[in-house]
Short mmCIF file of N, CA and C in Angstrom, two decimals:
data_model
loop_
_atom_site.label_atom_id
_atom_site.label_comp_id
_atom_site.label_asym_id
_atom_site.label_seq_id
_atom_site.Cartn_x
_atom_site.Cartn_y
_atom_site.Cartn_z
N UNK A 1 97.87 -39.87 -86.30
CA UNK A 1 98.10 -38.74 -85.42
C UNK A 1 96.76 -38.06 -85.11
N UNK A 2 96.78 -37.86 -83.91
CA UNK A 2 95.38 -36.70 -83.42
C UNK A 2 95.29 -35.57 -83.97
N UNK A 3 94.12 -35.67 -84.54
CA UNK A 3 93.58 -33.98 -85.09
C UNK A 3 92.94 -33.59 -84.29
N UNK A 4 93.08 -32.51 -83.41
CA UNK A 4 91.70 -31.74 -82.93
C UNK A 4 90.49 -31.53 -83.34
N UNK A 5 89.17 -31.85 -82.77
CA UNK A 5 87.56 -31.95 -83.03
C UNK A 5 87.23 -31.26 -82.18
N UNK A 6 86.25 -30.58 -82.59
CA UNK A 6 85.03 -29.94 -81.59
C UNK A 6 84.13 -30.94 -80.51
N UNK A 7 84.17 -30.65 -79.04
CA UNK A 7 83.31 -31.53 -78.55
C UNK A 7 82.04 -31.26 -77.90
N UNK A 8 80.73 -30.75 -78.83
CA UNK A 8 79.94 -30.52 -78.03
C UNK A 8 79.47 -31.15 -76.87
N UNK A 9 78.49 -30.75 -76.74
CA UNK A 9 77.55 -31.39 -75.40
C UNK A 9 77.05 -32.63 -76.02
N UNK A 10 76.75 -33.66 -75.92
CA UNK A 10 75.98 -34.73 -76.21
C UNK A 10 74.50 -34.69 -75.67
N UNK A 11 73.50 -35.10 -75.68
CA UNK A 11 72.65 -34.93 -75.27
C UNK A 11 71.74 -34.28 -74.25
N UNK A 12 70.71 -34.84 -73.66
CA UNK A 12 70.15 -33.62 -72.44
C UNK A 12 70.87 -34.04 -70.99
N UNK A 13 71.05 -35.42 -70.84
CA UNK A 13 71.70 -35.40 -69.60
C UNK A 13 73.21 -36.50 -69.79
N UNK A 14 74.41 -35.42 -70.28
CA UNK A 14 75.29 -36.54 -70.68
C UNK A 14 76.14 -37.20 -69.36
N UNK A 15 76.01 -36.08 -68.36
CA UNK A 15 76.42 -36.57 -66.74
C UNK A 15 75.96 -37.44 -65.96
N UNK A 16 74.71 -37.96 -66.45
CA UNK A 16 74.04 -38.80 -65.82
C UNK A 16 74.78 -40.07 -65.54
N UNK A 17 74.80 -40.70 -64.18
CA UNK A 17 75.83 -41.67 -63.89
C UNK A 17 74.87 -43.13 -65.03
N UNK A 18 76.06 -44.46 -65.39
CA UNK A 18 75.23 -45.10 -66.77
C UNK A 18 75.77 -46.30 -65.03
N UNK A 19 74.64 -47.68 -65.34
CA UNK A 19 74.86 -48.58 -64.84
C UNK A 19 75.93 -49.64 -65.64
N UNK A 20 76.53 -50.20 -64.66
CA UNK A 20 77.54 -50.98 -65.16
C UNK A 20 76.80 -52.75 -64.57
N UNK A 21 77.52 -53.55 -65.21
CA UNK A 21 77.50 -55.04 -65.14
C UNK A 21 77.99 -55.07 -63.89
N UNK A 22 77.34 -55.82 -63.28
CA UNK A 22 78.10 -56.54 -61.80
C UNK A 22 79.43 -57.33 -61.96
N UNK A 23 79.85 -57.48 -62.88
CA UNK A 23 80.89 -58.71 -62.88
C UNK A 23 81.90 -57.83 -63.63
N UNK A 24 83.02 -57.90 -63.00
CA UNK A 24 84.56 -57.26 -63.45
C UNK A 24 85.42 -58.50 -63.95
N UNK A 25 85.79 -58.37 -64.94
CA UNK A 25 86.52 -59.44 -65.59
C UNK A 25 88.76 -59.07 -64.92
N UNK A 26 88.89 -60.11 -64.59
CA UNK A 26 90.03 -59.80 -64.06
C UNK A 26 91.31 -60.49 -64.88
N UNK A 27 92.22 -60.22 -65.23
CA UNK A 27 93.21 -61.18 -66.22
C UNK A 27 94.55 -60.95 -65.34
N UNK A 28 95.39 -61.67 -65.12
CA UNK A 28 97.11 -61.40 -64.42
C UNK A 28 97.61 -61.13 -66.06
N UNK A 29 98.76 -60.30 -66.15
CA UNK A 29 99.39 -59.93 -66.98
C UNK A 29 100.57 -61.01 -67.47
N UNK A 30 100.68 -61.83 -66.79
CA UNK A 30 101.65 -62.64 -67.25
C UNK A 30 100.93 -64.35 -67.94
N UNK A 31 99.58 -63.86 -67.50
CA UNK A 31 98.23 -65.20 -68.79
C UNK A 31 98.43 -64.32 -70.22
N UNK A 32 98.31 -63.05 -70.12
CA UNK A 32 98.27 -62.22 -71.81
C UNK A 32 98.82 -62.49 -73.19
N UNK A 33 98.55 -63.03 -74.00
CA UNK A 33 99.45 -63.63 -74.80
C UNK A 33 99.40 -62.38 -76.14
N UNK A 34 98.55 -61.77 -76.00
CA UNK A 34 98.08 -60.33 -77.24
C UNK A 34 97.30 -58.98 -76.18
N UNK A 35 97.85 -57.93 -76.60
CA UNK A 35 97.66 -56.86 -75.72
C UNK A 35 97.23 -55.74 -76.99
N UNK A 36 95.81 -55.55 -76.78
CA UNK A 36 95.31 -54.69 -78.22
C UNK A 36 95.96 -53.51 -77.95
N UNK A 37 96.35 -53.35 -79.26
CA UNK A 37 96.95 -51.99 -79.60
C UNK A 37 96.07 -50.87 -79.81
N UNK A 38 96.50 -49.56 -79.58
CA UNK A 38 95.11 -48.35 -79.50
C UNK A 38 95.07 -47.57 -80.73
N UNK A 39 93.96 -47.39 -81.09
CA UNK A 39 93.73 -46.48 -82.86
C UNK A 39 94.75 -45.52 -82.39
N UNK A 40 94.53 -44.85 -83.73
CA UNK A 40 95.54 -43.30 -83.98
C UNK A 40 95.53 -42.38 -83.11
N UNK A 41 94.25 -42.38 -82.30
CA UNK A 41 94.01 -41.03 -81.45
C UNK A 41 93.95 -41.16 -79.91
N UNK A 42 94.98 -42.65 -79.59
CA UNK A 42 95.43 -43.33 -78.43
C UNK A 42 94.32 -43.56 -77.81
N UNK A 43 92.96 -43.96 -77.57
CA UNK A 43 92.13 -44.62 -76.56
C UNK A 43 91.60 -45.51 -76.71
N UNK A 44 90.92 -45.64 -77.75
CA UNK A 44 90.33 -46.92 -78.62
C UNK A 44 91.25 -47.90 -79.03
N UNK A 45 90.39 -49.03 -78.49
CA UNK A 45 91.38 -50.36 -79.22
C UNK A 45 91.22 -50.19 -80.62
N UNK A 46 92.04 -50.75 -81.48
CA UNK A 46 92.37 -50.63 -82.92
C UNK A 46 91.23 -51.85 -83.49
N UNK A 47 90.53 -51.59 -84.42
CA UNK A 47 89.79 -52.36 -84.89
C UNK A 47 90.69 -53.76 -84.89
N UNK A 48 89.98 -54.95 -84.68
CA UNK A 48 90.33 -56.28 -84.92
C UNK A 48 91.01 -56.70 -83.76
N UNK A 49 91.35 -55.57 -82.98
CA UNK A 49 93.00 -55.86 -82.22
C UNK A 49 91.73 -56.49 -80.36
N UNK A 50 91.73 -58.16 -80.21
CA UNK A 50 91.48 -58.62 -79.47
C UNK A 50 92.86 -58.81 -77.96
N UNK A 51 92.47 -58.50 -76.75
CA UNK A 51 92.65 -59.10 -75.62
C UNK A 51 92.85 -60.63 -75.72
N UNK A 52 94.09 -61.04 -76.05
CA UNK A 52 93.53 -63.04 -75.69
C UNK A 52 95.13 -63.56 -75.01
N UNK A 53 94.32 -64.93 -74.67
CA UNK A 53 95.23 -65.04 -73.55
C UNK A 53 96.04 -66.80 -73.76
N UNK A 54 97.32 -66.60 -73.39
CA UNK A 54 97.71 -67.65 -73.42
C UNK A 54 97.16 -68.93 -73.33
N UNK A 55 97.52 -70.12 -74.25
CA UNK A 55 96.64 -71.59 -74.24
C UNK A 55 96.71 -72.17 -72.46
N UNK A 56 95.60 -71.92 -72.05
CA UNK A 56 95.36 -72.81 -70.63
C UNK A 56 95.03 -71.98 -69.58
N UNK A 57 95.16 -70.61 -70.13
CA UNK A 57 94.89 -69.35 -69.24
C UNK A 57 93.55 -68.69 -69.67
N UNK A 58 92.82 -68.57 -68.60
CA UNK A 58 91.47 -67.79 -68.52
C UNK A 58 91.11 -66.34 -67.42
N UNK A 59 90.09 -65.75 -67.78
CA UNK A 59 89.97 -64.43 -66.99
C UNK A 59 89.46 -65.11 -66.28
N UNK A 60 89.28 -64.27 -65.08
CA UNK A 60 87.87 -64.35 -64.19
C UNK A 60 87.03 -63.22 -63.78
N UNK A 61 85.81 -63.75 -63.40
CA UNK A 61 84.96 -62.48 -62.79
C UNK A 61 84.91 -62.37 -61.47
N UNK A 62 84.44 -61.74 -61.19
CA UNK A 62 84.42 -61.14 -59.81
C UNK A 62 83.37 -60.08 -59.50
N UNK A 63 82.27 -60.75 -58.68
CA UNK A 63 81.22 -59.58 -58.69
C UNK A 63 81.29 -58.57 -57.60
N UNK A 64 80.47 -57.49 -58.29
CA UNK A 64 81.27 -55.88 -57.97
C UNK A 64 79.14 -55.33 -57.49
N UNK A 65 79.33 -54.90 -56.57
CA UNK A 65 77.82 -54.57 -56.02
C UNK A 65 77.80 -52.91 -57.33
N UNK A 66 76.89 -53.26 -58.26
CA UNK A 66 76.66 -52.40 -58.97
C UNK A 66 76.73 -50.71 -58.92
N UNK A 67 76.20 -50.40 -57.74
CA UNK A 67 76.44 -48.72 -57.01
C UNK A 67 77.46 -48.50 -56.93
N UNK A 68 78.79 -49.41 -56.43
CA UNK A 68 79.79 -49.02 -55.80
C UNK A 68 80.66 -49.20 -57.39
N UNK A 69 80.83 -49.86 -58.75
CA UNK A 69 81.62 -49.73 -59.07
C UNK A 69 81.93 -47.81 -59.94
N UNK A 70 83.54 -47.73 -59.58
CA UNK A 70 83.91 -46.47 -60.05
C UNK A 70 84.92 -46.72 -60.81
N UNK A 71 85.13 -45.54 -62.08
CA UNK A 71 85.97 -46.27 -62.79
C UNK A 71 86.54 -44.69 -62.91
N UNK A 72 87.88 -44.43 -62.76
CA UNK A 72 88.41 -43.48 -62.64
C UNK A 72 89.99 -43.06 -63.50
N UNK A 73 89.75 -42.24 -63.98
CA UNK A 73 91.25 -42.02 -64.60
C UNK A 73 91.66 -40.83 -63.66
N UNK A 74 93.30 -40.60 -63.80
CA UNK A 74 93.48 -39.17 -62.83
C UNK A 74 94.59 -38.62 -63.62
N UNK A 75 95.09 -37.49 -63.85
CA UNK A 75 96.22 -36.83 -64.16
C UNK A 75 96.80 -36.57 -63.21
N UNK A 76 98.52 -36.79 -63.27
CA UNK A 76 99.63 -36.30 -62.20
C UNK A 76 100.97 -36.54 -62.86
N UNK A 77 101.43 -36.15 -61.71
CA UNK A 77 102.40 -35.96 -62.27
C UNK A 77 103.40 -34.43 -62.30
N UNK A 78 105.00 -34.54 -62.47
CA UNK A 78 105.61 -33.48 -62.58
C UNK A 78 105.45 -32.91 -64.38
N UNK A 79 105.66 -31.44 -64.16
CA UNK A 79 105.97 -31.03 -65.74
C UNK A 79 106.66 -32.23 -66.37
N UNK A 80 106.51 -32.34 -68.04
CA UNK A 80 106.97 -33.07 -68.89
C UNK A 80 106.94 -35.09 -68.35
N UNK A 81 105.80 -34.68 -67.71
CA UNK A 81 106.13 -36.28 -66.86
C UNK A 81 105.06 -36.64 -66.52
N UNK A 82 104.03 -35.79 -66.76
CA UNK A 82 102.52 -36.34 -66.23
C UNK A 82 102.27 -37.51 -67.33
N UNK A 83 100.99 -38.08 -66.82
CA UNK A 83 100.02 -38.99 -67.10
C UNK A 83 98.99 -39.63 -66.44
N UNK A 84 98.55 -40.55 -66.72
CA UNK A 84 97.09 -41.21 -66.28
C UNK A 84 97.17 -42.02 -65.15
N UNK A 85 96.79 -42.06 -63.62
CA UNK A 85 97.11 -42.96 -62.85
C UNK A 85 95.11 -43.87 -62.70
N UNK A 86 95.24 -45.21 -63.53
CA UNK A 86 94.07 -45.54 -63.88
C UNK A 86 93.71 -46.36 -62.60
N UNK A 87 92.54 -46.22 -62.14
CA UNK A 87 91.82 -47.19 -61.17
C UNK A 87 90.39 -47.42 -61.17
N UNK A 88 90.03 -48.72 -60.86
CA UNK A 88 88.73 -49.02 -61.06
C UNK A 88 88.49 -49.31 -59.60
N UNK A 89 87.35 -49.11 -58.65
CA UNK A 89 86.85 -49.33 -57.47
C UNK A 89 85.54 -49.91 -57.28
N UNK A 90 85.21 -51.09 -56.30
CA UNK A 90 84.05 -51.83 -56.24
C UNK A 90 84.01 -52.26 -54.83
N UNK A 91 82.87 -52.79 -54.22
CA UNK A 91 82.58 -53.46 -53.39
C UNK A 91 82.31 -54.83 -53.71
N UNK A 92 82.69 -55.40 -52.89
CA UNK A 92 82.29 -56.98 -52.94
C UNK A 92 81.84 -57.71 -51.54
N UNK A 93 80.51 -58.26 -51.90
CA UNK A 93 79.81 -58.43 -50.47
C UNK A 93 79.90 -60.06 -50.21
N UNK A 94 80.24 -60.17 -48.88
CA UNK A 94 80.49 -61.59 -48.65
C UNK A 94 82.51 -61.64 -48.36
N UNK A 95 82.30 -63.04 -47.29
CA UNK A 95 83.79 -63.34 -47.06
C UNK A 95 84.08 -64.96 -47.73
N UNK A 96 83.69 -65.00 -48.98
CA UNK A 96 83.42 -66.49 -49.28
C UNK A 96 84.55 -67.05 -49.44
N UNK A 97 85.43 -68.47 -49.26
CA UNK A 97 86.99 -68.46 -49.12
C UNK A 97 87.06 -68.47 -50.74
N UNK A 98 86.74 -68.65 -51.75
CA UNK A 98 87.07 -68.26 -52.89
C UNK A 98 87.68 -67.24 -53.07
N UNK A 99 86.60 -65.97 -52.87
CA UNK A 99 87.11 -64.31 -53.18
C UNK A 99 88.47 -64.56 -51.94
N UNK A 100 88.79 -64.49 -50.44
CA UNK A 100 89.59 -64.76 -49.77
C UNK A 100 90.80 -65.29 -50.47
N UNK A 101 90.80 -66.15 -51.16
CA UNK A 101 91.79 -67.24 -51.63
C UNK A 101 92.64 -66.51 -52.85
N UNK A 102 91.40 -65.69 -53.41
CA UNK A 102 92.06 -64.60 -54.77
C UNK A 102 92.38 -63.74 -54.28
N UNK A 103 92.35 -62.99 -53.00
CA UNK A 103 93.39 -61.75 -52.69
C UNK A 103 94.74 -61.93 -52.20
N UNK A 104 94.50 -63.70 -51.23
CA UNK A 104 95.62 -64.03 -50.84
C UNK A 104 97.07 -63.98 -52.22
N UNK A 105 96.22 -64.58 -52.84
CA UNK A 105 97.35 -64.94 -54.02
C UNK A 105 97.20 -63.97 -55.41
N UNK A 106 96.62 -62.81 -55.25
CA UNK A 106 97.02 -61.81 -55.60
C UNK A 106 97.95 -60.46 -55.75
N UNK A 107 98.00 -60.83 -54.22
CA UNK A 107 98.64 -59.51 -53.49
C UNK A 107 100.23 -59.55 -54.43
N UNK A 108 100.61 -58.17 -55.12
CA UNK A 108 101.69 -57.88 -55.44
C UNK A 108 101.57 -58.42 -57.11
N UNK A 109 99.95 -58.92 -57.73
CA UNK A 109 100.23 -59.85 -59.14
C UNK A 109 100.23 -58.51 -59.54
N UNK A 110 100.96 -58.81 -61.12
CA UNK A 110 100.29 -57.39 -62.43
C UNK A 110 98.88 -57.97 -62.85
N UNK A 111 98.34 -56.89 -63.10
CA UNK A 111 96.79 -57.37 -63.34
C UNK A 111 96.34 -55.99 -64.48
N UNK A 112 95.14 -56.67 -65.27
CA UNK A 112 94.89 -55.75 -66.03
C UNK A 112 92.72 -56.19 -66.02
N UNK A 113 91.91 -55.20 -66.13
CA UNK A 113 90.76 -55.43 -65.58
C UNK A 113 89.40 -55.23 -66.44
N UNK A 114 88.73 -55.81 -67.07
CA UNK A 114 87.51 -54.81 -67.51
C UNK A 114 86.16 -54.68 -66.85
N UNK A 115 85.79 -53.60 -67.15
CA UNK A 115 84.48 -53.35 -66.58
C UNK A 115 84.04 -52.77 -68.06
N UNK A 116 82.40 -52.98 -67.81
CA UNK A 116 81.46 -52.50 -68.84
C UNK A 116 79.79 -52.64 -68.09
N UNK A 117 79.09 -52.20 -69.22
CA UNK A 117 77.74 -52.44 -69.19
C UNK A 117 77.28 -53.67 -69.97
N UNK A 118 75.66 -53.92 -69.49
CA UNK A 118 75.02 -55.10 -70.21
C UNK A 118 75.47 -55.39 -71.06
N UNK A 119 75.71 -56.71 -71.68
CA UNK A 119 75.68 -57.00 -72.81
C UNK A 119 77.54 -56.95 -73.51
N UNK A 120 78.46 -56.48 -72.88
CA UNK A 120 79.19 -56.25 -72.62
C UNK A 120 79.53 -55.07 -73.43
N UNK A 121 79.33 -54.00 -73.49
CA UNK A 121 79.09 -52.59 -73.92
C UNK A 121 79.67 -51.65 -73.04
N UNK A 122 79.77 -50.23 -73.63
CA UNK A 122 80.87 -49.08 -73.12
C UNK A 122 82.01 -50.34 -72.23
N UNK A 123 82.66 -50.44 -72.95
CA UNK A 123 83.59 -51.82 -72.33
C UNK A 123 84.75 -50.28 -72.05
N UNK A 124 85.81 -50.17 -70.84
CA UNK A 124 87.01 -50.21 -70.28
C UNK A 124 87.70 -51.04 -69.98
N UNK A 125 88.98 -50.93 -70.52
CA UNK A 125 89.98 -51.96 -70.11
C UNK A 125 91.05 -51.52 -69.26
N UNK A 126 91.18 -51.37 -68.26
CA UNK A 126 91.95 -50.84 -67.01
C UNK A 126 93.59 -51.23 -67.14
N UNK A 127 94.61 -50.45 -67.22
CA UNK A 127 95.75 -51.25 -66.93
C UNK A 127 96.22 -51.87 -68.61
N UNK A 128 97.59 -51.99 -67.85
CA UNK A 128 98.40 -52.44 -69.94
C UNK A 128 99.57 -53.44 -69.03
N UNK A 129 99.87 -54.02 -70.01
CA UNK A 129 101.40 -54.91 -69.33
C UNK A 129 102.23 -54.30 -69.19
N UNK A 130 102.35 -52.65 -69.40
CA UNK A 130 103.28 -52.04 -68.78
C UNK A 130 103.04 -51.25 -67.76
N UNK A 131 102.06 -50.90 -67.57
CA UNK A 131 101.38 -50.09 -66.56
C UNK A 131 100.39 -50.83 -66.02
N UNK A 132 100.48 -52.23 -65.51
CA UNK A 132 99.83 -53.07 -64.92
C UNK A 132 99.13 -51.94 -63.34
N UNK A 133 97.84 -53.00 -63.03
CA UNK A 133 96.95 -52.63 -61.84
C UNK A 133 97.45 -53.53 -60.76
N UNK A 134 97.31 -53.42 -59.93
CA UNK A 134 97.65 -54.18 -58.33
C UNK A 134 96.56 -53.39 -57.19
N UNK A 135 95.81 -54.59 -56.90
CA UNK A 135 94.95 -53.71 -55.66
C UNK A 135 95.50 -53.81 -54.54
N UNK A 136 94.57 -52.59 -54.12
CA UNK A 136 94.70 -52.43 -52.35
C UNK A 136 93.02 -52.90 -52.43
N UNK A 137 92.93 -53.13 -50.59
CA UNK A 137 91.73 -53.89 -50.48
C UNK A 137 91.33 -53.60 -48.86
N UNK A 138 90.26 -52.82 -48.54
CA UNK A 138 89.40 -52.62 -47.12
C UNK A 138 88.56 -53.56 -47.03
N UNK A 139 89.20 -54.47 -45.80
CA UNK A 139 87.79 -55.58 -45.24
C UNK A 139 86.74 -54.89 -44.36
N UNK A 140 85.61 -55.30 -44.17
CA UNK A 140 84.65 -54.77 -43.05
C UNK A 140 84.48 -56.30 -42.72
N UNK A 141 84.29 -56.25 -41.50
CA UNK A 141 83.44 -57.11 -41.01
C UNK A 141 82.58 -56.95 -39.42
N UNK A 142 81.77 -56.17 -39.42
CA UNK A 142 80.97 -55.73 -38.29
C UNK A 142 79.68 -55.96 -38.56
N UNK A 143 78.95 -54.92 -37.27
CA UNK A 143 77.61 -54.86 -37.43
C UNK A 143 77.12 -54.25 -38.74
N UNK A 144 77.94 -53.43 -39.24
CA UNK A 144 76.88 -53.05 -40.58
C UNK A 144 77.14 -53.87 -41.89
N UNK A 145 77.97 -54.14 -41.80
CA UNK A 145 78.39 -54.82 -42.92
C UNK A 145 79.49 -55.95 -43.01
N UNK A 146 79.48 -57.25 -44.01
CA UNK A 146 79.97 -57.60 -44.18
C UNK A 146 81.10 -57.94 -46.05
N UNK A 147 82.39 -56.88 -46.38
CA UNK A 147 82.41 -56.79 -47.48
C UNK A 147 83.92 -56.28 -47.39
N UNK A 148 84.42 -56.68 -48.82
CA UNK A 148 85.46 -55.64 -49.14
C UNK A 148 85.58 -54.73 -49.98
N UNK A 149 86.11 -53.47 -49.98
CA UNK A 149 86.35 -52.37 -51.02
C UNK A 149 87.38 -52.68 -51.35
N UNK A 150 87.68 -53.06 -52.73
CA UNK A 150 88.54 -53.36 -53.80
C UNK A 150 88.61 -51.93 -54.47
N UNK A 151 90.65 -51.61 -54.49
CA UNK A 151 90.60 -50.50 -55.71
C UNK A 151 91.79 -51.14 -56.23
N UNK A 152 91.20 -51.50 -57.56
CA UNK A 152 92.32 -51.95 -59.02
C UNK A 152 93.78 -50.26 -59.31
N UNK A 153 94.46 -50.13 -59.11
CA UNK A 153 95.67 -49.14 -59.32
C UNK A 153 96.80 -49.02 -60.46
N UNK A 154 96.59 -48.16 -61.05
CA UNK A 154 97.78 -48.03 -61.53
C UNK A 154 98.95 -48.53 -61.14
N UNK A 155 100.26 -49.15 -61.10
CA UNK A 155 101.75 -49.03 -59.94
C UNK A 155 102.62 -47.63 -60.76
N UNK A 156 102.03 -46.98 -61.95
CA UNK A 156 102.80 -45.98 -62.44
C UNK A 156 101.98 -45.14 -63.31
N UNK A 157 101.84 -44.59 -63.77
CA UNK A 157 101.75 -43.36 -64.80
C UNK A 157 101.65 -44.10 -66.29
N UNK A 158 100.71 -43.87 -66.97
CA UNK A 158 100.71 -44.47 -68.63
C UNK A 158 99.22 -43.65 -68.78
N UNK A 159 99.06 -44.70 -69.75
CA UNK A 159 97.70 -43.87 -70.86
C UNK A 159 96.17 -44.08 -69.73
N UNK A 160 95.48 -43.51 -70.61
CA UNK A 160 94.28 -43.51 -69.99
C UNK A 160 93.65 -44.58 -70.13
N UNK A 161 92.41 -45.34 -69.47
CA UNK A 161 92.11 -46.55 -69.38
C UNK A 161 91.79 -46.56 -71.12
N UNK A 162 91.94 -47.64 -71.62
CA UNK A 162 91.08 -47.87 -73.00
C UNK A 162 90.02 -48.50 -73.12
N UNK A 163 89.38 -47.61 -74.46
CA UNK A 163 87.67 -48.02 -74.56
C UNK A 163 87.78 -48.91 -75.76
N UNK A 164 87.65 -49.98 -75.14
CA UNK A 164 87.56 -51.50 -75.81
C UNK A 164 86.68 -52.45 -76.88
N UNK A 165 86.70 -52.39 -77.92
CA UNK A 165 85.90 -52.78 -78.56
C UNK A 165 86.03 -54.06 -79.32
N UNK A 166 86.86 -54.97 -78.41
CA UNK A 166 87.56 -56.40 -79.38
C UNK A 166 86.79 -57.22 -78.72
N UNK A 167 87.12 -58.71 -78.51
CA UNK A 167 86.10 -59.41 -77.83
C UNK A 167 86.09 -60.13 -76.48
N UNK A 168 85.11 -60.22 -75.54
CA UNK A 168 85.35 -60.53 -74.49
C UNK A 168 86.54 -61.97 -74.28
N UNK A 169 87.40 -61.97 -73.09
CA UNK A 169 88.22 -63.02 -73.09
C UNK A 169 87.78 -64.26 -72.62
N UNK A 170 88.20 -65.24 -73.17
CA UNK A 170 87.41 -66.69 -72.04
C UNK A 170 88.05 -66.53 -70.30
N UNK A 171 86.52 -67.11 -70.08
CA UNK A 171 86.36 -66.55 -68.68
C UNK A 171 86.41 -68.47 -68.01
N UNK A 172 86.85 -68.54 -66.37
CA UNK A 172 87.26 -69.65 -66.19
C UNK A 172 86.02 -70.44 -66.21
N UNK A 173 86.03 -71.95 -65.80
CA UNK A 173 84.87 -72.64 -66.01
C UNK A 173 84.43 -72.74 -64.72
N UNK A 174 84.85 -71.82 -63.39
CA UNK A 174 84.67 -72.06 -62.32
C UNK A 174 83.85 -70.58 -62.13
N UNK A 175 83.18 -70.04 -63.25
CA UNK A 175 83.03 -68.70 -62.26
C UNK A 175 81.14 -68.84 -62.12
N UNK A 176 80.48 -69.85 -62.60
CA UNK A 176 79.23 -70.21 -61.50
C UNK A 176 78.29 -69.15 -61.97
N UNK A 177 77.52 -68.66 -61.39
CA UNK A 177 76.96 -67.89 -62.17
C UNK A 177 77.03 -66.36 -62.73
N UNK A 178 78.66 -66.27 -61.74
CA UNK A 178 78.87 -64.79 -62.80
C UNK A 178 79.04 -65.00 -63.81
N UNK A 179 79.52 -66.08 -64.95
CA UNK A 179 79.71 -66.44 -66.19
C UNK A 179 78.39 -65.90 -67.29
N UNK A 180 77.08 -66.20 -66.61
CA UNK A 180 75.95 -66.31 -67.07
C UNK A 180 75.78 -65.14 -67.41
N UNK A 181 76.18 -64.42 -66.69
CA UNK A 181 75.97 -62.85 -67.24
C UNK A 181 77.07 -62.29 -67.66
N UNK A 182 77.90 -62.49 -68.10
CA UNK A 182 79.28 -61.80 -68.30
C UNK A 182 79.40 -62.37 -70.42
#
């Protein structure tokens, strides 16, 4: 059970925006074969408690133009009914039929997402198998740009994203050189 703590300030600039990894690890909810459970004080994965995924099923990455990724929790909700509507947001530059081919046959999956920094550090894990993510998705394709804005969504109300500390999931053998860094 949660005890209340004092939360000071952390250092001199704790607002300072932190850079994240280009590569968003993406999993469908129905590859999940173990869904880490969260410590006592609901955000943290529970020591030991790994993300892994059914025999023959792998994540993938998906690179995210570094500036643009946002990782957002929100409160809503009526009295006695609120909670967390979690979303992660990125750009992705290029119309390559790969990325194309994964929205086609996305549209409407449950999905659950991580983002982190180097090394795979301050890890978030977006989304639960019950409160699965489903994106919406803005194409450009003009003179200024060629890209889509991807936002990963809540479809309901649950906990806040969790801060992940189990181990990264196998990632497919097709993901080229986002692998290399992920």
């Amino acid at each position: 059970m949660y005890t209340p703590v004092s939360v000071p300030k952390t250092g001199v600039n704790p607002g300072r925006p932190k850079g994240k990894d280009p590569n968003i690890i993406i999993v469908r909810t129905d590859d999940i074969l173990n869904f880490p459970t969260r410590d006592a004080n609901g955000v943290q994965s529970a020591d030991g408690q790994n993300l892994t995924l059914k025999p023959g099923a792998n994540a993938i990455a998906i690179y995210a133009t570094p500036s643009t990724i946002k990782r957002m929790d929100t409160v809503e909700g009526p009295p006695d009914g609120k909670g967390w509507i979690q979303s992660l947001g990125f750009e992705h530059p290029g119309d390559e039929v790969g990325f194309e081919e994964w929205k086609e046959n996305n549209v409407n999956i449950n999905l659950v997402a991580m983002s982190f920094r180097r090394g795979f550090t301050d890890v978030k894990l977006h989304g639960t198998i019950e409160e699965p993510l489903q994106f919406e998705v803005e194409e450009q394709d003009d003179n200024e740009a060629l890209k889509s804005t991807i936002t990963l969504k809540s479809v309901m109300r649950g906990p806040k994203s969790m801060v992940y500390v189990g181990e990264k999931p196998a990632l497919d053998s097709d993901s080229g050189s986002a692998s290399a860094g992920v």
